[in-house]
CSV table of C-alpha atoms and ligand atoms in Angstrom, one decimal:
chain,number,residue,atom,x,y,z
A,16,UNK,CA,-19.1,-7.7,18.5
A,17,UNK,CA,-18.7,-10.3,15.6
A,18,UNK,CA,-14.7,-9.9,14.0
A,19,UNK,CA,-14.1,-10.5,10.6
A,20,UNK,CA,-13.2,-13.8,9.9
A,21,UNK,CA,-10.6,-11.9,7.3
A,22,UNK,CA,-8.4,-11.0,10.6
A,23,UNK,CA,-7.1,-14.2,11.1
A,24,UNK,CA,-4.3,-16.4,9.6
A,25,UNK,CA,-5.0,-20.3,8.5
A,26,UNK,CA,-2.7,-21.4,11.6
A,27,UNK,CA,-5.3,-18.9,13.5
A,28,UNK,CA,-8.4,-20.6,12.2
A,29,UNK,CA,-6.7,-24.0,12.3
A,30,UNK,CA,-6.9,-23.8,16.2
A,31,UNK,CA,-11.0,-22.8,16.4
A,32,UNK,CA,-12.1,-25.8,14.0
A,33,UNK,CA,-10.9,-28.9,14.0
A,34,UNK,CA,-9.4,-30.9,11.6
A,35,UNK,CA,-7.0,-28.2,10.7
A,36,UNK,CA,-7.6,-28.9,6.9
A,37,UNK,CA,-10.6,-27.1,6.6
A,38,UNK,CA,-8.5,-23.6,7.5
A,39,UNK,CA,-7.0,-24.5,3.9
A,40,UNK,CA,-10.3,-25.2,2.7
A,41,UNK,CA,-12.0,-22.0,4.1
A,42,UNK,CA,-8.4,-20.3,3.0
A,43,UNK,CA,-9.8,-21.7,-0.8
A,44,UNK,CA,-13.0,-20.7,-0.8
A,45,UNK,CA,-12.2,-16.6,0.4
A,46,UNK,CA,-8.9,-15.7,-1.3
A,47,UNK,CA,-9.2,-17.9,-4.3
A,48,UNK,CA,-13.7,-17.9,-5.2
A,49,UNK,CA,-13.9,-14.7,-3.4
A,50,UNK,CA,-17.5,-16.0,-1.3
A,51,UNK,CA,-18.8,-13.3,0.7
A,52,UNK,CA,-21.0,-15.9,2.9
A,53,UNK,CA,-20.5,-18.7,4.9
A,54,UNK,CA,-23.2,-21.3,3.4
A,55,UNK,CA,-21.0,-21.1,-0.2
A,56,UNK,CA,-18.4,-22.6,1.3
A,57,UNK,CA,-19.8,-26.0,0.4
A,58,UNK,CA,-17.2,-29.0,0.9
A,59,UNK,CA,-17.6,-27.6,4.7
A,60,UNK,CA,-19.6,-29.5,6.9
A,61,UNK,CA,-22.5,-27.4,8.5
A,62,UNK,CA,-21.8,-27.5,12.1
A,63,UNK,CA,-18.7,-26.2,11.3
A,64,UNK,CA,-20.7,-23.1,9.6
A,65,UNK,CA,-22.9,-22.3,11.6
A,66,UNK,CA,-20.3,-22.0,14.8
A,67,UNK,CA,-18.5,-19.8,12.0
A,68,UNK,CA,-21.7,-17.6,11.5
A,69,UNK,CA,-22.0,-17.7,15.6
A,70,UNK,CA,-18.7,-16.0,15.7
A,71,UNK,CA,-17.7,-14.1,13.1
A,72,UNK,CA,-18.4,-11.8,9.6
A,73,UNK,CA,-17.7,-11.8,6.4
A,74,UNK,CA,-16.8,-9.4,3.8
A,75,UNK,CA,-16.4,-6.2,6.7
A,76,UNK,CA,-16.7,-3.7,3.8
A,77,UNK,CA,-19.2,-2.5,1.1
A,78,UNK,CA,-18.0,-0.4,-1.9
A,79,UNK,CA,-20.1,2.5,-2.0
A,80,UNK,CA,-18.1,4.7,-5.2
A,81,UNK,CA,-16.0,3.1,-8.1
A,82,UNK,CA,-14.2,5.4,-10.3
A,83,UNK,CA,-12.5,5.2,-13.9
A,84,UNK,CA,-9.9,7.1,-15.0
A,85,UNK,CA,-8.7,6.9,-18.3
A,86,UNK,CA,-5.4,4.8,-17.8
A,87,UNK,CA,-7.1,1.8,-16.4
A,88,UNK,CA,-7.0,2.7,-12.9
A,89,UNK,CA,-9.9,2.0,-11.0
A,90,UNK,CA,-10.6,3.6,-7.5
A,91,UNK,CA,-12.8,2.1,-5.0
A,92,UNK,CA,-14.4,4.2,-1.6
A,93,UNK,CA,-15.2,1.2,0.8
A,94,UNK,CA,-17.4,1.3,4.0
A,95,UNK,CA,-16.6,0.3,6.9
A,96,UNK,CA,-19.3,-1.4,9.4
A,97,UNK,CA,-19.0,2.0,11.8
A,98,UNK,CA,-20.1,4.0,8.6
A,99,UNK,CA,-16.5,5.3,8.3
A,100,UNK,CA,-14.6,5.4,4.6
A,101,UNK,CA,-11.3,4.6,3.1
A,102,UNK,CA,-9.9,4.3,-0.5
A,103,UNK,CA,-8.3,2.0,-2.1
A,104,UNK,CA,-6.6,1.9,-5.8
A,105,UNK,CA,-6.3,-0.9,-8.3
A,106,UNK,CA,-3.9,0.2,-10.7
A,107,UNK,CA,-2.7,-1.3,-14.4
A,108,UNK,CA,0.6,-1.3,-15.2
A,109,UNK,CA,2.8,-2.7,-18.4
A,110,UNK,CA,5.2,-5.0,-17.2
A,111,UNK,CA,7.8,-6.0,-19.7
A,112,UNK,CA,8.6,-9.7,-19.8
A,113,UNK,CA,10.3,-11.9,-22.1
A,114,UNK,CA,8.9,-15.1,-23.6
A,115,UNK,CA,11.3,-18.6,-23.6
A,116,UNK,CA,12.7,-17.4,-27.1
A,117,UNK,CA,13.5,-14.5,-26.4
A,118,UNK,CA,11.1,-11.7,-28.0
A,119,UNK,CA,9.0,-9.1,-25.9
A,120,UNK,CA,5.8,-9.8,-24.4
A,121,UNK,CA,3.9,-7.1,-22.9
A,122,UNK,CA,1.6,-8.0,-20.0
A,123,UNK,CA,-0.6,-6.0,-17.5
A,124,UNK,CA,0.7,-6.0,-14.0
A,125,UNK,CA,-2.3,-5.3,-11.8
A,126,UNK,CA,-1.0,-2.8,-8.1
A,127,UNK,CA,-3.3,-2.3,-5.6
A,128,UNK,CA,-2.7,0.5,-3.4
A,129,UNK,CA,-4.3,0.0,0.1
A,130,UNK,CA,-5.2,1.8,3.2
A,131,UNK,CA,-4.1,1.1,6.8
A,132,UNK,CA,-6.0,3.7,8.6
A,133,UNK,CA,-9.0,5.7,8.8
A,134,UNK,CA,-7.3,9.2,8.8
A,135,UNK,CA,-3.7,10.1,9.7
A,136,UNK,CA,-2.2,11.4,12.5
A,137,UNK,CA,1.0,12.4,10.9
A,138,UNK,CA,-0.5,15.8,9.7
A,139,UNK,CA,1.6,16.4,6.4
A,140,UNK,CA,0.7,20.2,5.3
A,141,UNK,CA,0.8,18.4,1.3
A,142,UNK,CA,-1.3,15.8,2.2
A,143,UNK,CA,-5.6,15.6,2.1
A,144,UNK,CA,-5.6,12.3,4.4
A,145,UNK,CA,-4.3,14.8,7.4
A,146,UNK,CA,-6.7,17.1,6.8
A,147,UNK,CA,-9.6,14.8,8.1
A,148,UNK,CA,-7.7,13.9,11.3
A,149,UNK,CA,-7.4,10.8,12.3
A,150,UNK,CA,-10.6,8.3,12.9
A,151,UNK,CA,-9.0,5.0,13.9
A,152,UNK,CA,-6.9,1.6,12.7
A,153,UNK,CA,-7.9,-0.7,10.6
A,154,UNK,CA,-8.1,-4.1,11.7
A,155,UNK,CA,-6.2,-7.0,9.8
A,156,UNK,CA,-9.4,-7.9,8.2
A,157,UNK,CA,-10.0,-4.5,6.5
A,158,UNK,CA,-7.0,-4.4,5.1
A,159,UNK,CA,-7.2,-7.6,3.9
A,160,UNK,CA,-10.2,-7.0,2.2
A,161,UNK,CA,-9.8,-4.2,0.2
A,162,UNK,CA,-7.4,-6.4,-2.3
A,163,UNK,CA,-10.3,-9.3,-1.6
A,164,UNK,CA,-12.7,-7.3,-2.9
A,165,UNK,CA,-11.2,-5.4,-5.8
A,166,UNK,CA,-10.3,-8.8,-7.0
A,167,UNK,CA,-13.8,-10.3,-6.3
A,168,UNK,CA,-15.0,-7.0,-8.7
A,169,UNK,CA,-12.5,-7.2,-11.6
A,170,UNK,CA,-12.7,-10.8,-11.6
A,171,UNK,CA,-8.8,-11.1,-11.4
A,172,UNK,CA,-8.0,-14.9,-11.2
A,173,UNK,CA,-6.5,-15.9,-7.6
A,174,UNK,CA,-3.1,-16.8,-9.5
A,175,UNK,CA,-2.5,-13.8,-11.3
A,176,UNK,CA,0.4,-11.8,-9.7
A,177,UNK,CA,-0.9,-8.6,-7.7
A,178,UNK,CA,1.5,-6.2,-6.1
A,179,UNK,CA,0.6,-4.3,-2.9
A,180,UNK,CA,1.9,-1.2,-1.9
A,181,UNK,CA,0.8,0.4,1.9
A,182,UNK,CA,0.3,4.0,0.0
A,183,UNK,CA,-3.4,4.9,0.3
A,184,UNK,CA,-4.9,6.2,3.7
A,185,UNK,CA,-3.1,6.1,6.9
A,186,UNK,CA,0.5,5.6,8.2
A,187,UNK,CA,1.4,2.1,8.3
A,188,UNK,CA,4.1,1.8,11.0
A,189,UNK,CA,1.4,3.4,13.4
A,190,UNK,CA,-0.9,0.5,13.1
A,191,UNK,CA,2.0,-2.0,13.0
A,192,UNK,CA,0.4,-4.9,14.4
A,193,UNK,CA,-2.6,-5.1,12.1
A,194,UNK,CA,-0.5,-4.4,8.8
A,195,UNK,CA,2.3,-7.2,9.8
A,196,UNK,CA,-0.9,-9.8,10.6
A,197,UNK,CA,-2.6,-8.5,7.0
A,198,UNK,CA,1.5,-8.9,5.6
A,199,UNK,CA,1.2,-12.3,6.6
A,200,UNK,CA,-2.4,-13.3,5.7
A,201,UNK,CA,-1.9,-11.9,1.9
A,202,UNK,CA,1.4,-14.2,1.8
A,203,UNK,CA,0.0,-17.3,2.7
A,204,UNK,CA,-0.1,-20.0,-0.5
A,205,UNK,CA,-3.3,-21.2,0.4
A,206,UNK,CA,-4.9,-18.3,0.2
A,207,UNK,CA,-3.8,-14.9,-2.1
A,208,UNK,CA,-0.3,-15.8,-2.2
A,209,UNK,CA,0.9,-12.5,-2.2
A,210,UNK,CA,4.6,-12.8,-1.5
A,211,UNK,CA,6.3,-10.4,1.0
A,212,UNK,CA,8.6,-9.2,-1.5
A,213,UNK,CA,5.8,-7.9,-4.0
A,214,UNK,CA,4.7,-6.0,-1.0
A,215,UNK,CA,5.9,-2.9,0.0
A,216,UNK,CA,5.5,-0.8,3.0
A,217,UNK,CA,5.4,3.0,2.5
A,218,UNK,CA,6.1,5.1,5.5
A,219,UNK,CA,6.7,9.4,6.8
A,220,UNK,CA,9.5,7.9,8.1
A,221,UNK,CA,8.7,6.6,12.2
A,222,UNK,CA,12.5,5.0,12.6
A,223,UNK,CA,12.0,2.8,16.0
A,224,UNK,CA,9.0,1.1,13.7
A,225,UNK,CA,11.2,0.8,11.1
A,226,UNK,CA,14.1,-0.9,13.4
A,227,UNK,CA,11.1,-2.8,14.7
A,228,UNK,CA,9.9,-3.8,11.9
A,229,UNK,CA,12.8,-5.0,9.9
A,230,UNK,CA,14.1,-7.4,13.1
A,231,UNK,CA,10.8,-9.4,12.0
A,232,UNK,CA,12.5,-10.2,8.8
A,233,UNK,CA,9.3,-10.1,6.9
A,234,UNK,CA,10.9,-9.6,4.1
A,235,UNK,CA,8.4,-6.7,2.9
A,236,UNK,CA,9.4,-3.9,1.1
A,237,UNK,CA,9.9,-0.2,2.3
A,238,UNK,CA,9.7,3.1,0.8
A,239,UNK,CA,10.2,6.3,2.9
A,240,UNK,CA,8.1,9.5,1.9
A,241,UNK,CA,11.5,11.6,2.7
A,242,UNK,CA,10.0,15.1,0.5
A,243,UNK,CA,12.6,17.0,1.8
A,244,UNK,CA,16.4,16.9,2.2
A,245,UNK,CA,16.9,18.9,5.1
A,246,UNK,CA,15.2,18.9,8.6
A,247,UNK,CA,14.2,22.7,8.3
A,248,UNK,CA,11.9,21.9,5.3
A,249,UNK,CA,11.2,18.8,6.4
A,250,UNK,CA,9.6,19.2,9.7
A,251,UNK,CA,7.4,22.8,7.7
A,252,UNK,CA,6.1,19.7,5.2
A,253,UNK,CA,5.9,16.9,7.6
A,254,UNK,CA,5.9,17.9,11.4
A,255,UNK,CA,6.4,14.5,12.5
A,256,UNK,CA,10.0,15.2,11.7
A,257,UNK,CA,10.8,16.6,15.0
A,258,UNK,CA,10.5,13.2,16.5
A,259,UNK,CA,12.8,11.2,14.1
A,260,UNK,CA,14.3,13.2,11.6
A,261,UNK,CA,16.2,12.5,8.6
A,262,UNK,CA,19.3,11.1,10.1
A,263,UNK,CA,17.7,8.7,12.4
A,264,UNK,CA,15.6,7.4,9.1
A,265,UNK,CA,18.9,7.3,7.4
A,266,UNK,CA,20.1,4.9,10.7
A,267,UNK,CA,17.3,3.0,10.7
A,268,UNK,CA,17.5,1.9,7.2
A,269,UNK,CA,20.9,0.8,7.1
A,270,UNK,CA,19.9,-1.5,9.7
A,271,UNK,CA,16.7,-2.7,7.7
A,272,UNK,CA,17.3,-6.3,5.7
A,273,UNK,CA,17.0,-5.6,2.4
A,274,UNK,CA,16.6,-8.4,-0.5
A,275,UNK,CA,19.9,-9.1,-2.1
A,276,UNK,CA,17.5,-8.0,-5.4
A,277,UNK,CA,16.0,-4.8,-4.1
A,278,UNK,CA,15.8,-1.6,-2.6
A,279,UNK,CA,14.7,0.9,-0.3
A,280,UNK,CA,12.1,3.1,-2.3
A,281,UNK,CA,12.6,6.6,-1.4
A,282,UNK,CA,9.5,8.8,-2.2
A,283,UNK,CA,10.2,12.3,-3.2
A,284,UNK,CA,7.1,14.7,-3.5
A,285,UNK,CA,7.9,17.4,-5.8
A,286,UNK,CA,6.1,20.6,-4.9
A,287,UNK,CA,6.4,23.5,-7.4
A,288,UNK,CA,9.5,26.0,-5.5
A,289,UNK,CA,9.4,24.5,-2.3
A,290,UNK,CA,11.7,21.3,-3.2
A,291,UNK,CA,11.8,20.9,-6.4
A,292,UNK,CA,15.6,22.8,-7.0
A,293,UNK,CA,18.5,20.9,-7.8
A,294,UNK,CA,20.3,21.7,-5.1
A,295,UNK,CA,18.4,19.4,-2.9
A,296,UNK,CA,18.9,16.7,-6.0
A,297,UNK,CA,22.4,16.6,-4.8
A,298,UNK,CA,22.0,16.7,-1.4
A,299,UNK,CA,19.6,14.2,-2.0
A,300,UNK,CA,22.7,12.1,-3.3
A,301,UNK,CA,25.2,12.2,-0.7
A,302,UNK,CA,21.7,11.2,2.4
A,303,UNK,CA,22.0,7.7,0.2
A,304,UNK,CA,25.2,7.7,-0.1
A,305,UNK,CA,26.2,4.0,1.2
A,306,UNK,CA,22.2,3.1,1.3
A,307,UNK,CA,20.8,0.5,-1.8
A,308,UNK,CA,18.4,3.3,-3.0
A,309,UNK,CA,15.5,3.8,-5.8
A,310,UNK,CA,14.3,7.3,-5.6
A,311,UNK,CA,10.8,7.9,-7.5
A,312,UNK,CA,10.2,11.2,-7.9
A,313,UNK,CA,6.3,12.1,-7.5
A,314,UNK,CA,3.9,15.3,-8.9
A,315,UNK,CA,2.5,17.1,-6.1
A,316,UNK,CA,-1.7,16.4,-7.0
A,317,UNK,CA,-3.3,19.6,-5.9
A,318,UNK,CA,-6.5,19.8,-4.7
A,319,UNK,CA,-9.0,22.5,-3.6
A,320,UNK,CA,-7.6,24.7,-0.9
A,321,UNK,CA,-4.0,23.6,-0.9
A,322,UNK,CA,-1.8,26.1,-1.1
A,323,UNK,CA,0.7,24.0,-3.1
A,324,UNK,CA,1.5,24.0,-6.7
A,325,UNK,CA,2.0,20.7,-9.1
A,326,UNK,CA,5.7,20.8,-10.4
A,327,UNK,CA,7.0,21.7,-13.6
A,328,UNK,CA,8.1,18.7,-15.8
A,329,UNK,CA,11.3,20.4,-16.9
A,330,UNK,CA,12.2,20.9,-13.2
A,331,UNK,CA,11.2,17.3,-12.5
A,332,UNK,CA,13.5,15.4,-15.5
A,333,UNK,CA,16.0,17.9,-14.6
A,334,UNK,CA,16.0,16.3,-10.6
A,335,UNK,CA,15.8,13.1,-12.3
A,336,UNK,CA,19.0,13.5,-14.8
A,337,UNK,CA,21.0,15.1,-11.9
A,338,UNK,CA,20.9,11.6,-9.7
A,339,UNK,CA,20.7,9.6,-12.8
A,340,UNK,CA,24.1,11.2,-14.6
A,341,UNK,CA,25.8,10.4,-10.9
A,342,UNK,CA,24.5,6.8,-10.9
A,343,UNK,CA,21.7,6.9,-8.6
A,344,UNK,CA,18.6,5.6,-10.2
A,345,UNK,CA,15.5,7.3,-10.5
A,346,UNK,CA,12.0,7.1,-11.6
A,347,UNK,CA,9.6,9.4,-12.4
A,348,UNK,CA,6.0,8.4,-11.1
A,349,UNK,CA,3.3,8.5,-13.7
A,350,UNK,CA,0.5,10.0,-12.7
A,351,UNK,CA,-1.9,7.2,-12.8
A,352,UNK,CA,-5.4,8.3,-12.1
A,353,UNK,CA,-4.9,11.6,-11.9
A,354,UNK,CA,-8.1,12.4,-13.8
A,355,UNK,CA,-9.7,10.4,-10.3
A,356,UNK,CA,-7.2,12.1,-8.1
A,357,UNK,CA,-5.3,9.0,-7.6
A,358,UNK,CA,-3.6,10.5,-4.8
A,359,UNK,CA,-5.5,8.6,-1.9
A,360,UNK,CA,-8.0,10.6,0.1
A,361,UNK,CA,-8.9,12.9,-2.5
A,362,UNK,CA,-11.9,10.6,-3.7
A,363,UNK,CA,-13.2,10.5,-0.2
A,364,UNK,CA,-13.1,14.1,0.6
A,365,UNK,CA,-14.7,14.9,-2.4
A,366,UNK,CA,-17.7,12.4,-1.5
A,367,UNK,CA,-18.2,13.6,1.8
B,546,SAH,N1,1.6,7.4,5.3
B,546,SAH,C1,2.4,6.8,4.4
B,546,SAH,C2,1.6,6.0,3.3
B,546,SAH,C3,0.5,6.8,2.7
B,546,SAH,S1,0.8,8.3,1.9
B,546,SAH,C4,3.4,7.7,3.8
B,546,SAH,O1,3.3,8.9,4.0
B,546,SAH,O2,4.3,7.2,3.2
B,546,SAH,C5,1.4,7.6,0.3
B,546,SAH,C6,2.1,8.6,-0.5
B,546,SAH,O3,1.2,9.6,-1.1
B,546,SAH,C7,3.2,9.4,0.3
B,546,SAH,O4,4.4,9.4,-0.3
B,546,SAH,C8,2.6,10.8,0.3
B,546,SAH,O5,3.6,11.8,0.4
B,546,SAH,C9,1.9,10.9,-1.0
B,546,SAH,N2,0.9,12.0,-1.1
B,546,SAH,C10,0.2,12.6,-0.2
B,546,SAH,N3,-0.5,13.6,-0.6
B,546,SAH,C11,-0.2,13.7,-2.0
B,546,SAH,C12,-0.6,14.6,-3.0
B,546,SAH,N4,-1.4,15.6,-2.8
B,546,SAH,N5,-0.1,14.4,-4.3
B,546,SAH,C13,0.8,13.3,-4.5
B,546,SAH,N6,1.2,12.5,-3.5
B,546,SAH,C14,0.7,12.7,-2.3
B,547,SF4,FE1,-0.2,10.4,6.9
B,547,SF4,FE2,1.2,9.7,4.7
B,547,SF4,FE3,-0.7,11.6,4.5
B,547,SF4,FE4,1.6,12.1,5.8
B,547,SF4,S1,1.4,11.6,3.7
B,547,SF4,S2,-0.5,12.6,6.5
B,547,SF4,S3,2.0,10.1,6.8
B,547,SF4,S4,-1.0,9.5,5.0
């Protein structure tokens, strides 16, 4: 079967066609005019398209739903060529930034949050992606496409700053090889320029992947989906924490190369009486003790048939102040999209 041309880097495509300028020219043509066919790509001679065409496909995904929510946020169901799903989000953010004198200029930071996987096999109780099971990986190209695309459709110019985050369906660090290819494909200045540190890799916490990844020295970002403080809780929300629980996380990101100007994201899903007590805020404090830490606290979404409750605000800004008053900073997540039930696999399952 044909692969998406999308799956491969310029220095890939550089070694099929010959001279290796026309990688950068192809490079052009997808990540910065968005074509979605071969004969577009006009300053290329046709031989050269038509072994292309021979070999490989473009544009590996259709958009079958787009949703509004009120915010801005946009979410996008995609299928795959096999007639599988996955989501992705493109989400609108105010970014402060100052102008050359001074004074305040307000912009809109465009996020898109992309999938890795069909499914999960992680099997979080919390989480809606589980409940499906898990179908299969997505290739390089996939991923890859879903920011492609969403640009292509909100006609966001290719030099306009874009932030990814590895948050919508799937587990990252159990696809590796195809998210660090997809890493490296979105970075490349010829094509979406998408540095590795405006991309950030969010993971249940699989700590040999983590070591793994961080001796590659990307430079991506990571956030950990912790959830819980303690392994009891911990492996009732997320059973995968039998395998590697919280202490060898902790291990594994003291060894991970962080930016001198950032930090490891830890994600903390606040579930109404299950975790949301400040008593785990301050054992919360003590896990990152020694650790360069963010900790964004996030809403529990519910859905049909969970038997999990969205948290109170008080109880949430009370987590917050705990870590904040002690020096550890902390952000509360908005809930952007939640009217579209922004949390990732919730548009799907409704489709299906
Ligand atoms: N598998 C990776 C990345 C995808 S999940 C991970 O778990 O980190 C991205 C985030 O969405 C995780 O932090 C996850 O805990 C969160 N999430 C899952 N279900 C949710 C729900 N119902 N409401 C809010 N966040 C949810
Ligand atoms: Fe998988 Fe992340 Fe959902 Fe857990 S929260 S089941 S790791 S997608």
């Amino acid at each position: 079967m044909k692969q998406p041309l999308e799956n491969l880097t310029k220095e890939e495509i550089a070694t099929i066609i010959k001279p290796a300028f026309r990688a950068k020219q192809i490079y052009t043509w997808l990540y910065h005019h968005y074509v979605d066919s071969f004969e577009q790509m006009k300053n290329i001679p046709k031989e050269i398209r038509e072994q292309l065409e021979a070999e490989y496909i473009l544009t590996p995904l259709k958009i079958v739903v787009v949703q509004n929510s009120k915010d801005g946020s946009r979410k996008y169901l995609f299928e795959l060529h096999d007639g599988h799903t996955i989501e992705a989000v493109l989400l609108l953010m105010k970014e402060k930034e100052y102008h050359e004198d001074g004074s305040l200029k307000h912009h809109e930071r465009y996020t898109v949050c992309i999938s890795s996987q069909v499914g999960c096999k992680v099997g979080c109780a919390f989480c809606l992606t589980a409940k499906g099971g898990f179908v299969r990986n997505l290739s390089a190209g996939e991923i890859v496409e879903q920011v492609r695309l969403i640009k292509k459709e909100n006609s966001i110019d290719a030099n306009r700053r874009v932030n990814l985050v590895y948050m919508g369906m799937g587990e990252p660090l159990d696809n590796l090889s195809e998210v660090v290819q997809a890493v490296k494909i979105f970075a490349d200045l010829d094509g979406m320029a998408i540095s590795p540190s405006r991309q950030t890799i969010s993971t249940s916490g699989l700590s040999t992947k983590i070591e793994k990844l961080g001796k590659m020295e990307l430079g991506v970002n990571l956030a950990i989906s912790l959830h819980a403080v303690d392994d009891a809780l911990r492996e009732k929300l997320m059973p995968i924490n039998r395998a590697y629980n919280i202490e060898s996380i902790i291990n594994a990101i003291k060894n991970f190369p962080v930016n001198t100007r950032k930090k490891v994201m830890f994600e903390y899903l606040m579930i109404k009486d299950v975790n949301d007590d400040v008593v785990a805020a301050k054992k919360l404090l003590s896990l990152l003790d020694g650790i360069k830490a963010k900790v964004n606290l996030i809403y529990f979404n519910p859905y049909g048939g969970t038997q999990f409750q969205r948290p109170e605000e008080k109880d949430m800004i009370a987590f917050q102040e705990y870590l904040i008053k002690r020096g550890q900073l902390c952000t509360i997540r908005e809930s952007k999209g939640l009217d579209i039930s922004a949390a990732c696999g919730q548009l799907r399952e409704q489709i299906l």
